[in-house]
Each structure stands twice: as C-alpha cells, then as structure tokens.
Tab-separated table of C-alpha atoms in Angstrom:
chain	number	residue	atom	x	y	z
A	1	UNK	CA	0.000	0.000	0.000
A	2	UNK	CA	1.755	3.317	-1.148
A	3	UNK	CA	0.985	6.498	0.864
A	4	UNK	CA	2.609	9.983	0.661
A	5	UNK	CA	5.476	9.241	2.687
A	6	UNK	CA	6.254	7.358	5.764
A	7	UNK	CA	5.066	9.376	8.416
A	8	UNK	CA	0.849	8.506	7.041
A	9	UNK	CA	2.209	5.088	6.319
A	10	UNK	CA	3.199	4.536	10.343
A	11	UNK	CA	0.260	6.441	11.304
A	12	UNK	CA	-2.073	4.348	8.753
A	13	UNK	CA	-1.057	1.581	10.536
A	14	UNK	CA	-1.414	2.221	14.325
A	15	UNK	CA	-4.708	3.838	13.347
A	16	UNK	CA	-5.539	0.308	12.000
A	17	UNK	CA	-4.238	-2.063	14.577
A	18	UNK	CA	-3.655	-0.827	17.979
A	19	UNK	CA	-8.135	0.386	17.974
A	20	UNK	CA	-10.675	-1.720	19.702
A	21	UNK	CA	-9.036	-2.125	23.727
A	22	UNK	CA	-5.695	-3.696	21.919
A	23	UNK	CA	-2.691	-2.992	23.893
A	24	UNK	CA	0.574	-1.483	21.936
A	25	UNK	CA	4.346	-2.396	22.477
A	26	UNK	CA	6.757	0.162	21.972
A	27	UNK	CA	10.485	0.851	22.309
A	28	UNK	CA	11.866	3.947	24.122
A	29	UNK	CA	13.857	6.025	22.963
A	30	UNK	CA	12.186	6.369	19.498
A	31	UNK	CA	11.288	7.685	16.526
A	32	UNK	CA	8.175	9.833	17.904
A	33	UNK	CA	6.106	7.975	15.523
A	34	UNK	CA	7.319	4.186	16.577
A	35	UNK	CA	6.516	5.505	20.257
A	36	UNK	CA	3.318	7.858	20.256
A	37	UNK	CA	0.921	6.312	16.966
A	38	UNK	CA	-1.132	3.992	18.764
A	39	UNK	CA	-2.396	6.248	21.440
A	40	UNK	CA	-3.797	8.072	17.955
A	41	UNK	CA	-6.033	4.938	17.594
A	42	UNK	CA	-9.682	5.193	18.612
A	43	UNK	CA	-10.627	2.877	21.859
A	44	UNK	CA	-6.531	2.393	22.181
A	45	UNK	CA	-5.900	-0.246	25.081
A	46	UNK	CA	-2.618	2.168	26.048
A	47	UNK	CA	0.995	1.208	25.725
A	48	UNK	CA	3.806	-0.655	27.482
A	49	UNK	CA	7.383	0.942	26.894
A	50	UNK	CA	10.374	-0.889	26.920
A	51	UNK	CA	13.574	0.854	27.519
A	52	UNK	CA	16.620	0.540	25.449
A	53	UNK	CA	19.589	1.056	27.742
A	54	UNK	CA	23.363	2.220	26.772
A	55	UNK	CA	24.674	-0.035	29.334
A	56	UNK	CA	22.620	-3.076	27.200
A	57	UNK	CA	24.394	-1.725	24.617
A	58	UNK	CA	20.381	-0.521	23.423
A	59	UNK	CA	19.730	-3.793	22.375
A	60	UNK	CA	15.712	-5.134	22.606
A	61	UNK	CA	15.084	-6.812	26.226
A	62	UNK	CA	13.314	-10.080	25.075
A	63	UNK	CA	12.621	-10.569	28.833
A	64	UNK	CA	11.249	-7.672	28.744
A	65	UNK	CA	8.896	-7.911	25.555
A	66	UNK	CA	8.154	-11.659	26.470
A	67	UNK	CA	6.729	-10.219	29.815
A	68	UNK	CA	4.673	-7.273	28.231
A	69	UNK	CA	3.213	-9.478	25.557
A	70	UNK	CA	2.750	-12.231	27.910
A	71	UNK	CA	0.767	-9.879	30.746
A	72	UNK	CA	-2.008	-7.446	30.410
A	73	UNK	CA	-5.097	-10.312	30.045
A	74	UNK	CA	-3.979	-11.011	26.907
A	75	UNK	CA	-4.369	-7.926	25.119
A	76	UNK	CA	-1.031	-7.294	23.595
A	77	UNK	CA	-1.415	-7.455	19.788
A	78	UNK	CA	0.643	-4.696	18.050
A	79	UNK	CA	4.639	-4.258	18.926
A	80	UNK	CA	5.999	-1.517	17.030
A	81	UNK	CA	9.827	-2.050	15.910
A	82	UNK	CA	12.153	0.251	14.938
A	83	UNK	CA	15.495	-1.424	12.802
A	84	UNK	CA	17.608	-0.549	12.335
A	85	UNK	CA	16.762	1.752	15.567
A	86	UNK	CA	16.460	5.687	15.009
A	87	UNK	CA	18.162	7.477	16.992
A	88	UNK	CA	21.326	4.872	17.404
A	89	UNK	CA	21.555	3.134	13.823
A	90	UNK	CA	22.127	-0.039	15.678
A	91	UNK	CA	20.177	-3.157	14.281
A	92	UNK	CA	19.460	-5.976	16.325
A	93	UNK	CA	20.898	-9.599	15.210
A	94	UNK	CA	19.248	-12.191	13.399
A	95	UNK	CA	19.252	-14.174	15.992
A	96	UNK	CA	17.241	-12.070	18.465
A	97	UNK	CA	14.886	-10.840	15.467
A	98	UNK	CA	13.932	-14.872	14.942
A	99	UNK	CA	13.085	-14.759	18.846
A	100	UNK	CA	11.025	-11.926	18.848
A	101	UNK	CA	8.729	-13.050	16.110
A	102	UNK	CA	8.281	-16.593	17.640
A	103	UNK	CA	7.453	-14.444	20.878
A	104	UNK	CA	4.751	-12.546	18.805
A	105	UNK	CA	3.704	-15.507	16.801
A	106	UNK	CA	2.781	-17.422	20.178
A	107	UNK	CA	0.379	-14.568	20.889
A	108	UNK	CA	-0.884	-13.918	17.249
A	109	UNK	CA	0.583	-10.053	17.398
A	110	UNK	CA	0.932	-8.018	14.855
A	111	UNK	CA	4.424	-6.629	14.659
A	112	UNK	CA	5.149	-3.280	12.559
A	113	UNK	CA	8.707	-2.335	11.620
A	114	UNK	CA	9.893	0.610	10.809
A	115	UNK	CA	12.737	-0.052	8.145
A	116	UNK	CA	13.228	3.594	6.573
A	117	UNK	CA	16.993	3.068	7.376
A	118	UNK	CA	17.203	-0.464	5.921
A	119	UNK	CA	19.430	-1.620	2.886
A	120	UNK	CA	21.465	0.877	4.436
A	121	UNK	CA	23.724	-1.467	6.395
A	122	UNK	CA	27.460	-0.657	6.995
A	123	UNK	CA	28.954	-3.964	6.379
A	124	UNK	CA	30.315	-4.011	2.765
A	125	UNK	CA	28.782	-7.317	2.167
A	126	UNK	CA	25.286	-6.887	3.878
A	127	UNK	CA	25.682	-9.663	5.584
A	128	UNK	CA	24.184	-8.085	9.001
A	129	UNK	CA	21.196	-7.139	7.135
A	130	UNK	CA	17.902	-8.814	8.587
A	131	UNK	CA	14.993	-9.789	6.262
A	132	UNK	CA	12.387	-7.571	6.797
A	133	UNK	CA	9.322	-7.807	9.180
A	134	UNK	CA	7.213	-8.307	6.314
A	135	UNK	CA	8.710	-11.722	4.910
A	136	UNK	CA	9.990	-13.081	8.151
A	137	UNK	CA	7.120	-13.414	9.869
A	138	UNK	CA	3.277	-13.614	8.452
A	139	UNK	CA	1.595	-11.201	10.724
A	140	UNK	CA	4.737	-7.924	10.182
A	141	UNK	CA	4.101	-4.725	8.462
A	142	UNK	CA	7.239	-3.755	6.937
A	143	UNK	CA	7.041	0.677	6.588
A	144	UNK	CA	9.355	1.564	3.990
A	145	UNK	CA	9.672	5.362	2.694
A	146	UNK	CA	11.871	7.002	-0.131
A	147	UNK	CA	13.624	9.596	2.102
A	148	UNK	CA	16.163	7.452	3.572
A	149	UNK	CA	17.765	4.556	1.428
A	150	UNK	CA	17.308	6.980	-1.843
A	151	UNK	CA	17.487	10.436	-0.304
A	152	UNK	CA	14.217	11.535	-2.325
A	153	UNK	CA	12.524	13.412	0.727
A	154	UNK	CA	11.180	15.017	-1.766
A	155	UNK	CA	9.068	12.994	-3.477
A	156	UNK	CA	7.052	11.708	-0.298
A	157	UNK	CA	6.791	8.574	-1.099
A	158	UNK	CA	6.177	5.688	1.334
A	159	UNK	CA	4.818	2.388	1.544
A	160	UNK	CA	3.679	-0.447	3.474
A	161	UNK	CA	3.822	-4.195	2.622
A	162	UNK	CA	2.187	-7.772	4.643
A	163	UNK	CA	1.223	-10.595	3.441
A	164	UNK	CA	-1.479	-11.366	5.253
A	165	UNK	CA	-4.837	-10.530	3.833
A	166	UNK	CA	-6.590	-9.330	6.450
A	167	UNK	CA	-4.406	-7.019	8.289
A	168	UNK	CA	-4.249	-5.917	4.673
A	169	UNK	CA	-7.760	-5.146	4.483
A	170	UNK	CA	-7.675	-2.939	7.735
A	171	UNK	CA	-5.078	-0.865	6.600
A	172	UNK	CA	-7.247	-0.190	3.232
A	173	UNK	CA	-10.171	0.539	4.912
A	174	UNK	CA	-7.847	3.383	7.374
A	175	UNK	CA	-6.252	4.398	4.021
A	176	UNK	CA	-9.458	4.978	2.212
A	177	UNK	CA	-10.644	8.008	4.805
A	178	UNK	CA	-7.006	9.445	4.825
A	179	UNK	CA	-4.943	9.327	1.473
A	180	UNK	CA	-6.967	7.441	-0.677
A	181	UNK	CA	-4.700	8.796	-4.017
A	182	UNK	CA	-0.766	9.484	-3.992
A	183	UNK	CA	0.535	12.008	-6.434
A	184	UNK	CA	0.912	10.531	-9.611
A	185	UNK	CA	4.020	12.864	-10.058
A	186	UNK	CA	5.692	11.662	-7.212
A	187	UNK	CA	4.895	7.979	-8.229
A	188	UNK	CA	6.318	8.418	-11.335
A	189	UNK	CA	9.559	10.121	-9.850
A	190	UNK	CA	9.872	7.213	-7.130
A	191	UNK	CA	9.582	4.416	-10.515
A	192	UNK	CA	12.433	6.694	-11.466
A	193	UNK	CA	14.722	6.186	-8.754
A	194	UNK	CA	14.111	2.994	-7.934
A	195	UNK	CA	14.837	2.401	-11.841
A	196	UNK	CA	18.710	3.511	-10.610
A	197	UNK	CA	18.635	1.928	-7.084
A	198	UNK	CA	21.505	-0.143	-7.449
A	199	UNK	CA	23.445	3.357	-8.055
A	200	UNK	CA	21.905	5.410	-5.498
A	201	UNK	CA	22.384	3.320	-2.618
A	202	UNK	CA	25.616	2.263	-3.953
A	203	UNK	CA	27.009	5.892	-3.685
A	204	UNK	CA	24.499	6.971	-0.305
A	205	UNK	CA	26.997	4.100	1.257
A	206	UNK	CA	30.073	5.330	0.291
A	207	UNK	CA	29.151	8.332	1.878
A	208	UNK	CA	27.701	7.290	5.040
A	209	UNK	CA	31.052	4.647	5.404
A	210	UNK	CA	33.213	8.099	5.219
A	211	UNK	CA	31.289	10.210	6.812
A	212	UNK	CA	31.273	7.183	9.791
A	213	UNK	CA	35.110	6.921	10.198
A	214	UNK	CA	35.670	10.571	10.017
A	215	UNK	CA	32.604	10.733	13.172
A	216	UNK	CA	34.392	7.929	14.867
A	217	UNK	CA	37.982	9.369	14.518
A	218	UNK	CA	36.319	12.827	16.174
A	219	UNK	CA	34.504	10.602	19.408
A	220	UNK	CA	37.216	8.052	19.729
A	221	UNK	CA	40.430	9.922	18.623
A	222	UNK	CA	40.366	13.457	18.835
A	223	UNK	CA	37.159	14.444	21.287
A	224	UNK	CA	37.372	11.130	23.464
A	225	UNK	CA	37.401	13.340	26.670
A	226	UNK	CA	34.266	14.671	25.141
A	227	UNK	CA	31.885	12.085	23.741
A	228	UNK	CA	31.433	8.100	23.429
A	229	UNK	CA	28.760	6.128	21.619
A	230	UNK	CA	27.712	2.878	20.786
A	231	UNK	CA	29.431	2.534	17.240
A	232	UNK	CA	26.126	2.282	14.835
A	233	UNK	CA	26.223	-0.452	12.428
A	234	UNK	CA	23.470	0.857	10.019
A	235	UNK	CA	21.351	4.109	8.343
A	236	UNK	CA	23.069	7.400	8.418
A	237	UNK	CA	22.733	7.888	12.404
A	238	UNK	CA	24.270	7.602	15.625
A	239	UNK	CA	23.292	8.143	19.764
A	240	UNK	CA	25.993	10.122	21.331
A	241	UNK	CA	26.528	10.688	24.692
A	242	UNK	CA	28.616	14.012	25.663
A	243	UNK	CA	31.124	13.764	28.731
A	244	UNK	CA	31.042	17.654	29.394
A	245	UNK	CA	29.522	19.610	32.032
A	246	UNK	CA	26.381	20.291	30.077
A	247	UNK	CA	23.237	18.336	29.686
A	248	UNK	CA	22.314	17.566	25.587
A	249	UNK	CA	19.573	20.364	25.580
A	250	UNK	CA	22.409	22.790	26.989
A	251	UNK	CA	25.111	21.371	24.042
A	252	UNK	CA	22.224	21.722	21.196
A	253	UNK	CA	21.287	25.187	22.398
A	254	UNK	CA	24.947	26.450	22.105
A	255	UNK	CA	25.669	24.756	18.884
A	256	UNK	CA	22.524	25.967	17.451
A	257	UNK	CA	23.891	29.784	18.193
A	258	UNK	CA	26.896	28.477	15.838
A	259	UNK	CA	24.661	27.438	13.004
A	260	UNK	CA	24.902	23.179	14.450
A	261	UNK	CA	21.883	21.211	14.727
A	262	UNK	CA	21.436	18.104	16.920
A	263	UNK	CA	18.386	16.359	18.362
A	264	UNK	CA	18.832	16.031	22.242
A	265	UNK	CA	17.591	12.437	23.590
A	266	UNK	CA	14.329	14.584	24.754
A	267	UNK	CA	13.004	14.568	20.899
A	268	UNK	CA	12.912	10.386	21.706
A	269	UNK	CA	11.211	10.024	24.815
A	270	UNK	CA	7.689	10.484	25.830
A	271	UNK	CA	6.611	11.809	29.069
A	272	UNK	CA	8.958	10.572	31.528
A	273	UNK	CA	12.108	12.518	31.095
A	274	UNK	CA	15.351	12.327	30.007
A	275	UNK	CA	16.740	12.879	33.536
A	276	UNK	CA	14.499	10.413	34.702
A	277	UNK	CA	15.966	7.737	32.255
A	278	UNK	CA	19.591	8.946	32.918
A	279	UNK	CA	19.558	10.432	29.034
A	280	UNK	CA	20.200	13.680	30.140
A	281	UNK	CA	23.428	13.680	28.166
A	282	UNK	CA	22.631	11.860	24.726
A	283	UNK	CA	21.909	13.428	21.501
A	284	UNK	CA	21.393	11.980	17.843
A	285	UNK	CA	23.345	13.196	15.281
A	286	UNK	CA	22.939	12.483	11.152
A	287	UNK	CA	25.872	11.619	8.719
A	288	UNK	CA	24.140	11.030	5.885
A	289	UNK	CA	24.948	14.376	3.966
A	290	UNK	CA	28.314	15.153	1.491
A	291	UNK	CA	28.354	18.195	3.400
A	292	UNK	CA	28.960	16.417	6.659
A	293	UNK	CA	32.811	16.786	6.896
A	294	UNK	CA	32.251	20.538	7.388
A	295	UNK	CA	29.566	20.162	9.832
A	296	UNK	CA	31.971	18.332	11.558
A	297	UNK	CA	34.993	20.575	11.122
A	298	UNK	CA	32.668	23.198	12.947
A	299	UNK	CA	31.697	20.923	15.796
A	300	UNK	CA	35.549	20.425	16.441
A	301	UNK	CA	36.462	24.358	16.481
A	302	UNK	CA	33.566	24.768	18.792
A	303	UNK	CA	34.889	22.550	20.853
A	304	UNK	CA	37.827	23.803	20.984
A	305	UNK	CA	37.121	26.823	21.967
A	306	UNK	CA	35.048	25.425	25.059
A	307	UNK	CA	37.320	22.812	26.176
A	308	UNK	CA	39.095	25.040	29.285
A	309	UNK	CA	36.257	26.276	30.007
A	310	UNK	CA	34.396	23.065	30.667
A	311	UNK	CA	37.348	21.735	32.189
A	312	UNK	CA	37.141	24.196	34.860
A	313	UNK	CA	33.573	23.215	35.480
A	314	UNK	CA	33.927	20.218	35.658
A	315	UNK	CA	37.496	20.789	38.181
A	316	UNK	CA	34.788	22.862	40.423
A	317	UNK	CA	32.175	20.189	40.581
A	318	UNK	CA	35.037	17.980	41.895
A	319	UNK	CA	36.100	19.869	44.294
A	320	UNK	CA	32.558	21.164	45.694
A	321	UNK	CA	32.022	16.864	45.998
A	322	UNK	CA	35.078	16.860	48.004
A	323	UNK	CA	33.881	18.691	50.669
C-alpha cells in the first residue's frame, strides 16, 4: 500500500491495529512515531514501553517484551519495531529478530517495523542485514519510505507491505478516509529512482562509510574526553553521549547559536524525562549528507574553543564533591 510518505504510512497503521481495547508495544527512545501512533487509535488499550539502555548496549530486552506481551489479560497485539533503531543506527541480530517473532507468533501479534533506514547497512557485504518484518514473519508490516535509502525526501513517497490478507484489508479501509490517491508525479519520480537503485544506494553508502570513520575518529580519537557512543552499524545515524559539564539540551542550544543542529535524547522520549531515564546527556546526530565533513569541522572548532572552560567546570564540581 503506497501512501505519501512514511510518516501517514506509520500512522495508517497504528490507526488500523492498535483500535478496539488492543494494547501497543513500543520501544523507548524512538522515533516519535514508533513511540506515540497507537495512542492516535480510537478505543486504544494504552501502551507498554520498553527501555533501550546504553549499558545493554540498546539492544531489545526479550525478557522484557516476552513479559509485556505475555501480561495485560492477553491484550497485547501490536509491537511496534524500529530497525535498524532511530536514533542509534544499531540493528538488532538475526538471531534475536527470529526470537522476537516466535514471541509474537505465540500470541498472534501483529508486529510493525519501521525499516526507513534499511538496505542501508554498513557492512560491505550486507551480511548483518535482517529480512524484513514483512517476509519473516506472516503477521509484520514492513514501513518503507523514499527519504532514507534513496534520499528523495522530496518525493514523499512511502509504503507499506504484509502478506497477510486481512491485516491488509484494515489498513485499506484506514487508508481509504485518509490518502486514498498518492501524487501521480511523485509515483512516477519514485519508478524513477528505484529504476537507478543499485546506483543510489551504492554511492548513499560510500558516503555514510566516510562520513562514519571521520565521526568515529572525532569521538574516539580526537574528542574522546568529550563524547562516546555505541558505534552504529546501520542508516546514516548515531546516539551520542557528551562527557562535558552540560546536559544535551544545553550542548544543542549552544551549537545551534553556531549554526549546528542536533536532536537532544528529549526529541525520543515520551513523558517521563530524560533525567528520569539517565539520558540527560545523549543526543542523535545524522551523517548522511556530502556536506557532513564541514559540519563536523565546525563541531571540532567549537569545541575547541570550550574545552578550558568546561574543564574548569567540571574541576569545580570535583572539588565542591570533596567537601
């Protein structure tokens, strides 16, 4: 089912399956759309977040899921998925994917993946590529859009594919009162891309691979005082945590002043805080863009020119716990 973009196609299908008392699954911190879409559905059962934790290396808690699906009288039947996971670009292994749908399976839920950053793996061979939601297990909704993989944001493209019939048939009958008819502009431009996929992606990798060692050389090498992070293994993302004085929100604010835009960990959490979830200090940042290596050449002089001064804070705040 083809909708304009992936933001209606996420929406389409919370509105579809998480209505009539079903109880949702989501993963926190997320995409605001993985997190927040069922609570759009009418007579929404609520939703159980699961945390994904830096010291778990974010990886999905299958304790954790088994125990939400498992509870709540039975209720559970939509788990929304994010992989690979906005805002870390880590994907999960096969191995734990498998698990997760048996999981589901055993409780006939309907799983919805999010997979805008998929085919967009950083191995050269693809091997840690999972297959997606929608052919590895016969109740998954795979959401799929053109902005990512392709970089055509601006065709607003999007789509949604299942196999099974009658989860098909819900999301039709949701479709039909929202965006019944695409653009038939933008359909032809996403035939066109898709025409040179091989190309496109081929080239969107070589930059994100670059772009990746020259982000890892500035955490690990250069900035390591400064920042760590999970290394990503896919899409054009990564969760980084800064060492400094400041909270995220602080960091963003000042590099904002300086013309640098990151998304503080607040942008990925609903409700309970960041503080609250000891995110205080994380922020996503893209790589995706040729223009990234200046981006990133600005980051470092603006470091720079606040590293004494946050070492001083930070010498104060040692010696105020000292006494």
């Amino acid at each position: 089912l083809v909708f304009p973009g992936g933001q209606v196609a996420l929406q389409t299908a919370s509105l579809a399956c998480a209505r009539d008392g079903c109880r949702s699954v989501v993963f926190t911190p997320g995409y605001q759309s993985t997190v927040e879409s069922p609570l759009w559905a009418a007579d929404n059962g609520g939703i159980t977040e699961i945390e994904r934790r830096p010291e778990d290396g974010w990886r999905v808690d299958l304790d954790e899921v088994r125990k939400a699906i498992r509870g709540n009288e039975n209720t559970t039947k939509f788990l929304i998925l994010n992989e690979p996971w906005n805002p870390g670009g880590i994907l999960m292994t096969l191995e734990t994917q498998s698990e997760l749908i048996r999981v589901c399976r055993e409780n006939d839920t309907i799983v919805l993946c999010d997979e805008v950053y998929r085919l967009l793996e950083h191995e050269p061979s693809g091997e840690t590529r999972l297959p997606s939601m929608a052919a590895a297990y016969e109740k998954g909704i795979s959401a799929v859009t053109m902005s990512k993989p392709w970089g055509g944001c601006g065709i607003t493209i999007g789509w949604l594919a299942c196999r099974d019939l009658s989860i098909i048939r819900k999301l039709i009958d949701v479709q039909y009162f929202g965006t019944a008819c695409v653009s038939r502009a933008s359909e032809i431009q996403g035939r066109m891309v898709l025409a040179s996929s091989d190309f496109i992606l081929k080239e969107r990798l070589e930059i994100i691979r670059t772009n990746k060692e020259s982000l890892r050389i500035f955490i690990e090498e250069r900035y390591r005082e400064w920042f760590s992070w999970k290394r990503p293994n896919a899409g054009a993302i990564a969760f980084v945590k800064f060492e400094g004085p400041w909270t995220a929100e602080d960091l963003g604010r000042h590099l904002a002043e300086v013309g640098i835009s990151i998304k503080p960990a607040y942008c990925f959490v609903r409700k309970v805080g960041v503080k609250e979830r000891g995110l205080v200090d994380y922020f996503r940042v893209g790589f995706g863009e040729r223009k990234f290596p200046l981006a990133l050449e600005k980051f470092a002089e603006f470091v720079e020119s606040h590293e004494d001064s946050w070492r001083r804070s930070r010498n104060v705040d040692n010696t105020q716990r000292d006494f």
